[in-house]
Amino acid sequence: MLSAIFKKEQDAQAMPESTSTGLWQLAMRRLKRDRIAMFSLLVVLFYLLLLVLSISGFIAKDWNKEVAVSYAPPSFINTAPVPATSDEEKQAESVVLPVNPADPLKDVIAELNAEIAAEQGAGAIDYYGVTDPLAEDMRIIDQQLGGQLLDQESELKQSLIFGADKWGQDVLLKTIKGAETSIVVGLVAAFVAVIIGTLLGAFAGYFGGWVDDLLNWFYNIFTSIPYLLLVLAIAAVLQQKGVLSIILILGLTGWTGVFRLVRAEYMKHTAREYVLAAKAIGVSNLRRMFVHIFPNVSHIALVQMSILVVAFIKSEVILSFLGFGVPIGVVSWGSMLNEAQSELILGKWWQLAAASIAMAILVTAFSMFTDALRDALDPKLK
């Protein structure tokens, strides 16, 4: 009997202690089981890889270089004219004036036909003594540029994979470079908005009282104005077109949703036992706010940031489309759509299609991944 009890105690001691599963581990398990979420994550990571390669200069470095003729069509719809045969070329090049035997000028016409035939046979063109006054200057400039200027016209491509715009720029490279601008604006502006909203929400929810009243009054001012109208008004007042200006405009106006959620979480956690115990042993307010409480509400900030990235990418596209976004010389999906509206009238639809499809794929993938992340981090689904 004693040996059996002793054996049970040994077996119990040999068993490993079970560790409690945290919120982040449960979230990763749920995400791995969701195939749509993982596929969306792969799409987002692919865009982020393009962003890194574009910033580092490995791809889309010469996006603004003229590499094709104006409005060169995509390769899959290129309808280049069929080269003429030798007989057709000779017939097209041969120019003979008709001669009427009764015409008193038949001798003059015959002499002109003889001169034309001689010029076509020699392959030379007589400019009758007229010379190009800029020929010598162009030759000197071409020598300074390494012989690329005079041969550029002959090197321009007649079609590209996704076509060219009005200036002969590759639409594919332009789309990748535009993705760099739009994604950077979305990520950085969302980070700024989350930082502002988290800080203000933490102070309002933790301290309460007059601090909460003051910050709520500030919050009500921003939410009383329609978001798009507020963004356009600030952009019109600043009158500084640039990526940094767009980031500040979006970041300083998009923090209200984060503030509301973080404030509610801090109000709930402030009255819990672990915070009261930390207060009893003399832990400072800032340490209780950002060391004890914030790790338990950080998933709220992460989900809100992923939501704001999508919203700010669309906001940047709207601002650039309306002329309040990126300056001249900087490309984004919004500026491409702005150019495409005039091209669409001429039947040149490929720039509009490239920017719209690229933006739609990223926004859809990011939104689906955000929904899956929000469900995975929901404590009620444990």
C-alpha positions as a printed NumPy array, in Angstrom:
array([[   0.   ,    0.   ,    0.   ],
       [   2.753,    2.401,    0.928],
       [   4.703,    1.496,   -2.196],
       [   1.696,    2.294,   -4.4  ],
       [   1.24 ,    5.709,   -2.79 ],
       [   4.947,    6.452,   -3.144],
       [   4.821,    5.469,   -6.835],
       [   1.906,    7.822,   -7.466],
       [   3.815,   10.685,   -5.874],
       [   6.831,    9.968,   -8.072],
       [   4.668,    9.926,  -11.194],
       [   3.076,   13.221,  -10.21 ],
       [   6.477,   14.81 ,   -9.708],
       [   7.721,   13.468,  -13.046],
       [   4.817,   15.061,  -14.978],
       [   5.723,   18.474,  -16.467],
       [   3.875,   21.449,  -15.151],
       [   1.269,   22.809,  -17.573],
       [   1.871,   26.384,  -18.61 ],
       [  -1.014,   28.734,  -19.136],
       [  -1.626,   29.841,  -22.726],
       [  -1.466,   33.592,  -23.221],
       [  -3.626,   35.797,  -25.403],
       [  -1.007,   36.178,  -28.125],
       [  -0.394,   32.428,  -28.336],
       [  -4.102,   31.769,  -28.689],
       [  -4.313,   34.474,  -31.367],
       [  -1.482,   32.901,  -33.369],
       [  -3.169,   29.506,  -33.203],
       [  -6.434,   30.95 ,  -34.495],
       [  -4.682,   32.834,  -37.288],
       [  -2.817,   29.722,  -38.436],
       [  -6.094,   27.831,  -38.669],
       [  -7.67 ,   30.583,  -40.796],
       [  -6.566,   30.016,  -44.409],
       [  -8.049,   33.269,  -45.681],
       [  -6.187,   35.214,  -43.016],
       [  -2.882,   33.527,  -43.86 ],
       [  -3.351,   34.134,  -47.599],
       [  -4.179,   37.788,  -46.881],
       [  -1.071,   38.009,  -44.727],
       [   1.05 ,   36.685,  -47.602],
       [  -0.397,   39.343,  -49.929],
       [   0.341,   42.094,  -47.387],
       [   3.884,   40.776,  -46.896],
       [   4.377,   40.789,  -50.669],
       [   3.413,   44.463,  -50.806],
       [   5.728,   45.21 ,  -47.895],
       [   8.536,   43.429,  -49.757],
       [   7.885,   45.627,  -52.787],
       [   7.957,   48.633,  -50.452],
       [  11.378,   47.684,  -49.071],
       [  12.811,   46.975,  -52.528],
       [  11.432,   50.254,  -53.88 ],
       [  12.8  ,   52.326,  -50.99 ],
       [  16.213,   50.664,  -51.283],
       [  16.313,   51.357,  -55.028],
       [  16.393,   47.762,  -56.271],
       [  13.197,   48.196,  -58.285],
       [  11.301,   51.156,  -59.774],
       [  14.361,   53.368,  -59.418],
       [  13.927,   54.916,  -62.886],
       [  10.142,   55.011,  -62.845],
       [  10.08 ,   58.566,  -64.275],
       [  12.354,   57.767,  -67.204],
       [  10.881,   57.945,  -70.707],
       [  11.193,   54.395,  -71.999],
       [   8.331,   54.164,  -74.501],
       [   6.305,   56.26 ,  -76.873],
       [   3.445,   58.311,  -75.505],
       [   0.493,   56.131,  -74.463],
       [   2.246,   52.922,  -75.475],
       [  -0.357,   50.15 ,  -75.093],
       [   0.115,   47.03 ,  -72.955],
       [   1.829,   44.136,  -74.679],
       [  -1.255,   41.9  ,  -74.61 ],
       [  -3.305,   44.422,  -76.651],
       [  -0.536,   45.822,  -78.824],
       [  -1.74 ,   46.21 ,  -82.414],
       [   1.429,   47.275,  -84.155],
       [   1.11 ,   47.761,  -87.931],
       [   2.315,   44.863,  -90.071],
       [   5.551,   45.757,  -91.863],
       [   5.041,   46.368,  -95.558],
       [   6.609,   44.051,  -98.099],
       [   9.357,   45.211, -100.372],
       [   6.974,   45.702, -103.31 ],
       [   4.53 ,   47.644, -101.133],
       [   7.343,   49.808,  -99.772],
       [   8.604,   50.576, -103.242],
       [   5.109,   51.405, -104.425],
       [   4.498,   53.65 , -101.368],
       [   7.825,   55.416, -101.722],
       [   7.667,   55.934, -105.47 ],
       [   6.066,   59.248, -106.302],
       [   5.422,   59.981, -109.993],
       [   3.55 ,   62.979, -111.284],
       [   1.022,   62.148, -114.063],
       [   1.984,   63.427, -117.548],
       [  -0.606,   64.458, -120.126],
       [   0.737,   64.477, -123.704],
       [  -1.426,   67.509, -124.499],
       [  -0.182,   69.434, -121.456],
       [   2.151,   72.311, -122.41 ],
       [   4.068,   71.693, -119.149],
       [   4.754,   68.05 , -119.921],
       [   8.48 ,   68.727, -120.28 ],
       [   8.675,   70.422, -116.878],
       [   6.746,   67.547, -115.263],
       [   9.043,   65.027, -116.895],
       [  12.082,   66.817, -115.495],
       [  10.52 ,   66.817, -111.994],
       [   9.802,   63.087, -112.27 ],
       [  13.411,   62.514, -113.258],
       [  14.655,   64.504, -110.237],
       [  12.317,   62.628, -107.875],
       [  13.453,   59.287, -109.239],
       [  17.088,   60.294, -108.865],
       [  16.561,   61.381, -105.244],
       [  14.699,   58.163, -104.385],
       [  17.321,   56.07 , -106.025],
       [  20.134,   57.817, -104.186],
       [  18.233,   57.695, -100.887],
       [  19.026,   61.353, -100.185],
       [  16.769,   64.257,  -99.476],
       [  17.55 ,   67.731, -100.685],
       [  16.664,   70.332,  -98.053],
       [  17.429,   73.13 , -100.538],
       [  20.182,   74.619,  -98.401],
       [  18.14 ,   74.8  ,  -95.158],
       [  20.116,   73.595,  -92.115],
       [  19.087,   72.965,  -88.524],
       [  20.385,   75.865,  -86.377],
       [  20.396,   73.659,  -83.24 ],
       [  22.146,   70.682,  -84.784],
       [  25.584,   71.59 ,  -83.441],
       [  24.265,   72.359,  -79.95 ],
       [  22.352,   69.093,  -79.87 ],
       [  25.453,   67.211,  -80.944],
       [  27.494,   68.762,  -78.106],
       [  24.788,   67.993,  -75.531],
       [  24.541,   64.449,  -76.842],
       [  28.283,   63.975,  -76.43 ],
       [  28.07 ,   65.206,  -72.833],
       [  25.26 ,   62.732,  -72.111],
       [  27.19 ,   59.829,  -73.558],
       [  25.379,   59.606,  -76.87 ],
       [  21.965,   58.849,  -75.384],
       [  20.018,   61.923,  -76.466],
       [  19.97 ,   61.557,  -80.238],
       [  19.378,   57.809,  -80.083],
       [  16.596,   58.045,  -77.488],
       [  13.818,   58.374,  -80.035],
       [  14.893,   55.211,  -81.83 ],
       [  15.175,   53.321,  -78.502],
       [  11.649,   54.106,  -77.299],
       [   9.513,   50.987,  -77.057],
       [   6.221,   50.689,  -78.863],
       [   4.58 ,   48.653,  -76.076],
       [   5.205,   47.649,  -72.449],
       [   3.866,   44.962,  -70.134],
       [   1.24 ,   47.293,  -68.643],
       [   1.621,   50.154,  -71.097],
       [   2.945,   53.685,  -70.711],
       [   1.463,   57.023,  -69.732],
       [   1.456,   60.34 ,  -71.574],
       [   5.151,   60.916,  -70.892],
       [   6.252,   57.439,  -71.948],
       [   6.808,   56.235,  -68.361],
       [   6.329,   52.567,  -67.519],
       [   2.964,   52.157,  -65.784],
       [   4.142,   49.039,  -63.926],
       [   7.136,   50.813,  -62.362],
       [   4.959,   53.832,  -61.696],
       [   2.428,   51.656,  -59.859],
       [   5.157,   50.113,  -57.688],
       [   6.561,   53.556,  -56.85 ],
       [   3.047,   54.816,  -56.132],
       [   2.537,   51.871,  -53.777],
       [   5.632,   52.994,  -51.876],
       [   4.186,   56.455,  -51.276],
       [   0.682,   55.278,  -50.384],
       [   1.829,   52.478,  -48.05 ],
       [   4.387,   54.678,  -46.275],
       [   1.745,   57.354,  -45.716],
       [  -0.72 ,   54.753,  -44.409],
       [   1.736,   53.053,  -42.049],
       [   3.378,   56.16 ,  -40.593],
       [   0.12 ,   58.127,  -40.271],
       [  -1.558,   55.159,  -38.564],
       [   1.364,   54.858,  -36.145],
       [   1.112,   58.567,  -35.295],
       [  -2.648,   58.343,  -34.794],
       [  -2.348,   55.259,  -32.566],
       [   0.345,   56.901,  -30.429],
       [  -1.767,   60.035,  -29.929],
       [  -4.992,   58.134,  -29.305],
       [  -3.354,   55.68 ,  -26.886],
       [  -1.678,   58.384,  -24.826],
       [  -4.771,   60.566,  -24.567],
       [  -7.034,   57.587,  -23.913],
       [  -4.703,   56.253,  -21.223],
       [  -4.633,   59.554,  -19.34 ],
       [  -8.388,   60.087,  -19.679],
       [  -9.328,   56.56 ,  -18.583],
       [  -6.791,   56.264,  -15.774],
       [  -7.082,   59.64 ,  -14.052],
       [ -10.726,   60.487,  -14.794],
       [ -12.132,   63.664,  -13.267],
       [ -11.26 ,   66.956,  -14.89 ],
       [  -8.576,   65.294,  -17.067],
       [ -11.213,   63.011,  -18.57 ],
       [ -13.627,   65.919,  -19.049],
       [ -10.998,   68.04 ,  -20.806],
       [  -9.886,   65.29 ,  -23.164],
       [ -13.483,   64.299,  -23.885],
       [ -14.26 ,   67.892,  -24.809],
       [ -11.282,   67.853,  -27.164],
       [ -12.503,   64.533,  -28.6  ],
       [ -16.018,   65.873,  -29.161],
       [ -14.671,   68.814,  -31.153],
       [ -12.896,   66.521,  -33.614],
       [ -15.802,   64.081,  -33.951],
       [ -18.379,   66.832,  -34.493],
       [ -16.81 ,   67.697,  -37.859],
       [ -17.093,   65.188,  -40.733],
       [ -13.748,   63.454,  -41.127],
       [ -13.195,   64.08 ,  -44.842],
       [ -14.246,   67.712,  -44.521],
       [ -11.854,   68.176,  -41.603],
       [  -8.963,   66.64 ,  -43.553],
       [  -9.616,   68.795,  -46.625],
       [  -9.933,   71.926,  -44.491],
       [  -6.594,   71.331,  -42.75 ],
       [  -4.934,   70.482,  -46.079],
       [  -6.249,   73.701,  -47.62 ],
       [  -5.047,   75.775,  -44.668],
       [  -1.545,   74.28 ,  -44.599],
       [  -1.099,   74.598,  -48.387],
       [   2.044,   72.474,  -48.178],
       [   1.906,   69.586,  -50.568],
       [   4.215,   66.84 ,  -49.478],
       [   4.317,   63.369,  -47.991],
       [   5.158,   64.691,  -44.519],
       [   2.228,   67.102,  -44.62 ],
       [  -0.166,   64.307,  -45.578],
       [   1.147,   62.115,  -42.748],
       [   0.652,   64.889,  -40.206],
       [  -2.814,   65.736,  -41.514],
       [  -4.021,   62.142,  -41.331],
       [  -2.24 ,   61.316,  -38.081],
       [  -3.49 ,   64.398,  -36.234],
       [  -7.107,   63.821,  -37.29 ],
       [  -7.478,   60.04 ,  -37.118],
       [  -6.808,   59.344,  -33.431],
       [ -10.394,   59.674,  -32.182],
       [ -11.403,   56.018,  -32.576],
       [  -8.286,   54.803,  -30.792],
       [  -8.885,   57.293,  -27.975],
       [ -12.42 ,   56.077,  -27.356],
       [ -11.501,   52.378,  -27.157],
       [  -8.314,   52.81 ,  -25.116],
       [ -10.079,   55.126,  -22.652],
       [ -12.774,   52.519,  -22.039],
       [ -10.193,   49.773,  -21.498],
       [  -8.2  ,   51.877,  -19.041],
       [ -11.34 ,   52.753,  -17.085],
       [ -12.084,   49.03 ,  -16.784],
       [  -8.551,   47.932,  -15.815],
       [  -7.904,   50.736,  -13.344],
       [ -10.331,   49.209,  -10.826],
       [  -8.943,   45.674,  -11.081],
       [  -7.06 ,   43.872,   -8.33 ],
       [  -3.615,   43.781,   -9.909],
       [  -3.636,   47.565,  -10.427],
       [  -4.903,   48.196,   -6.893],
       [  -2.191,   45.882,   -5.547],
       [   0.467,   47.777,   -7.488],
       [  -0.913,   51.024,   -6.067],
       [  -0.781,   49.595,   -2.532],
       [   2.919,   48.813,   -2.76 ],
       [   3.713,   52.338,   -4.002],
       [   4.071,   51.873,   -7.784],
       [   3.94 ,   55.216,   -9.624],
       [   1.048,   56.198,  -11.873],
       [   3.046,   56.101,  -15.099],
       [   4.381,   52.654,  -14.294],
       [   0.893,   51.383,  -13.545],
       [  -0.397,   52.918,  -16.791],
       [   2.245,   51.672,  -19.226],
       [   3.861,   48.667,  -17.5  ],
       [   0.896,   47.014,  -15.797],
       [  -2.195,   48.054,  -17.79 ],
       [  -0.92 ,   48.721,  -21.303],
       [   0.243,   45.12 ,  -22.053],
       [  -3.319,   43.995,  -21.337],
       [  -4.833,   46.497,  -23.793],
       [  -2.084,   46.522,  -26.438],
       [  -4.119,   44.255,  -28.727],
       [  -6.679,   47.073,  -29.017],
       [  -3.997,   49.447,  -30.286],
       [  -2.643,   46.843,  -32.724],
       [  -6.038,   46.12 ,  -34.259],
       [  -6.841,   49.818,  -34.517],
       [  -3.526,   50.486,  -36.242],
       [  -4.207,   47.831,  -38.867],
       [  -7.652,   49.333,  -39.458],
       [  -6.248,   52.85 ,  -39.756],
       [  -3.621,   51.759,  -42.29 ],
       [  -6.382,   50.8  ,  -44.719],
       [  -8.356,   53.969,  -43.989],
       [  -5.334,   56.247,  -44.416],
       [  -4.269,   54.632,  -47.687],
       [  -7.716,   55.415,  -49.071],
       [  -7.595,   58.916,  -47.585],
       [  -4.237,   59.606,  -49.243],
       [  -5.638,   58.432,  -52.579],
       [  -8.6  ,   60.773,  -52.174],
       [  -6.391,   63.744,  -51.233],
       [  -3.995,   63.176,  -54.13 ],
       [  -6.879,   62.668,  -56.542],
       [  -8.397,   66.   ,  -55.477],
       [  -5.053,   67.817,  -55.747],
       [  -4.287,   68.146,  -52.026],
       [  -1.859,   65.265,  -51.845],
       [   1.63 ,   64.583,  -53.142],
       [   3.498,   67.329,  -55.029],
       [   4.622,   67.266,  -58.635],
       [   7.465,   64.816,  -59.113],
       [   6.131,   62.369,  -56.491],
       [   3.835,   59.591,  -57.621],
       [   1.139,   57.812,  -55.631],
       [  -1.941,   55.827,  -56.489],
       [  -4.024,   58.957,  -56.032],
       [  -1.931,   61.02 ,  -58.465],
       [  -2.095,   58.166,  -60.979],
       [  -5.887,   58.161,  -60.765],
       [  -5.836,   61.939,  -61.193],
       [  -3.871,   61.588,  -64.428],
       [  -5.977,   58.653,  -65.576],
       [  -9.223,   60.623,  -65.624],
       [  -7.997,   62.673,  -68.598],
       [  -6.462,   59.61 ,  -70.266],
       [  -9.708,   57.679,  -70.002],
       [ -11.392,   60.206,  -72.301],
       [  -8.826,   59.289,  -74.97 ],
       [  -9.433,   55.584,  -74.44 ],
       [  -6.161,   55.007,  -72.548],
       [  -7.401,   52.954,  -69.619],
       [  -4.306,   51.015,  -68.514],
       [  -3.008,   53.498,  -65.919],
       [  -6.438,   53.64 ,  -64.28 ],
       [  -6.657,   49.845,  -64.251],
       [  -3.141,   49.369,  -62.83 ],
       [  -3.593,   51.805,  -59.924],
       [  -7.128,   50.629,  -59.127],
       [  -6.279,   46.913,  -59.166],
       [  -3.126,   47.374,  -57.068],
       [  -4.997,   49.421,  -54.469],
       [  -8.001,   47.085,  -54.424],
       [  -5.844,   43.987,  -53.821],
       [  -3.913,   45.59 ,  -50.95 ],
       [  -6.95 ,   47.13 ,  -49.264],
       [  -8.96 ,   43.901,  -49.539],
       [  -6.132,   41.731,  -48.193],
       [  -5.38 ,   44.143,  -45.346],
       [  -9.067,   44.392,  -44.408],
       [  -9.54 ,   40.623,  -44.349],
       [  -6.396,   40.135,  -42.278],
       [  -7.52 ,   42.881,  -39.89 ],
       [ -10.9  ,   41.193,  -39.373],
       [  -9.203,   37.873,  -38.675],
       [  -6.733,   39.512,  -36.283],
       [  -9.532,   41.253,  -34.41 ],
       [ -11.411,   37.955,  -33.992],
       [  -8.237,   36.142,  -32.925],
       [  -7.457,   38.733,  -30.246],
       [ -10.997,   38.804,  -28.855],
       [ -10.76 ,   37.438,  -25.261],
       [ -14.396,   36.346,  -25.406],
       [ -13.455,   33.689,  -27.989],
       [ -11.014,   31.852,  -25.705]])
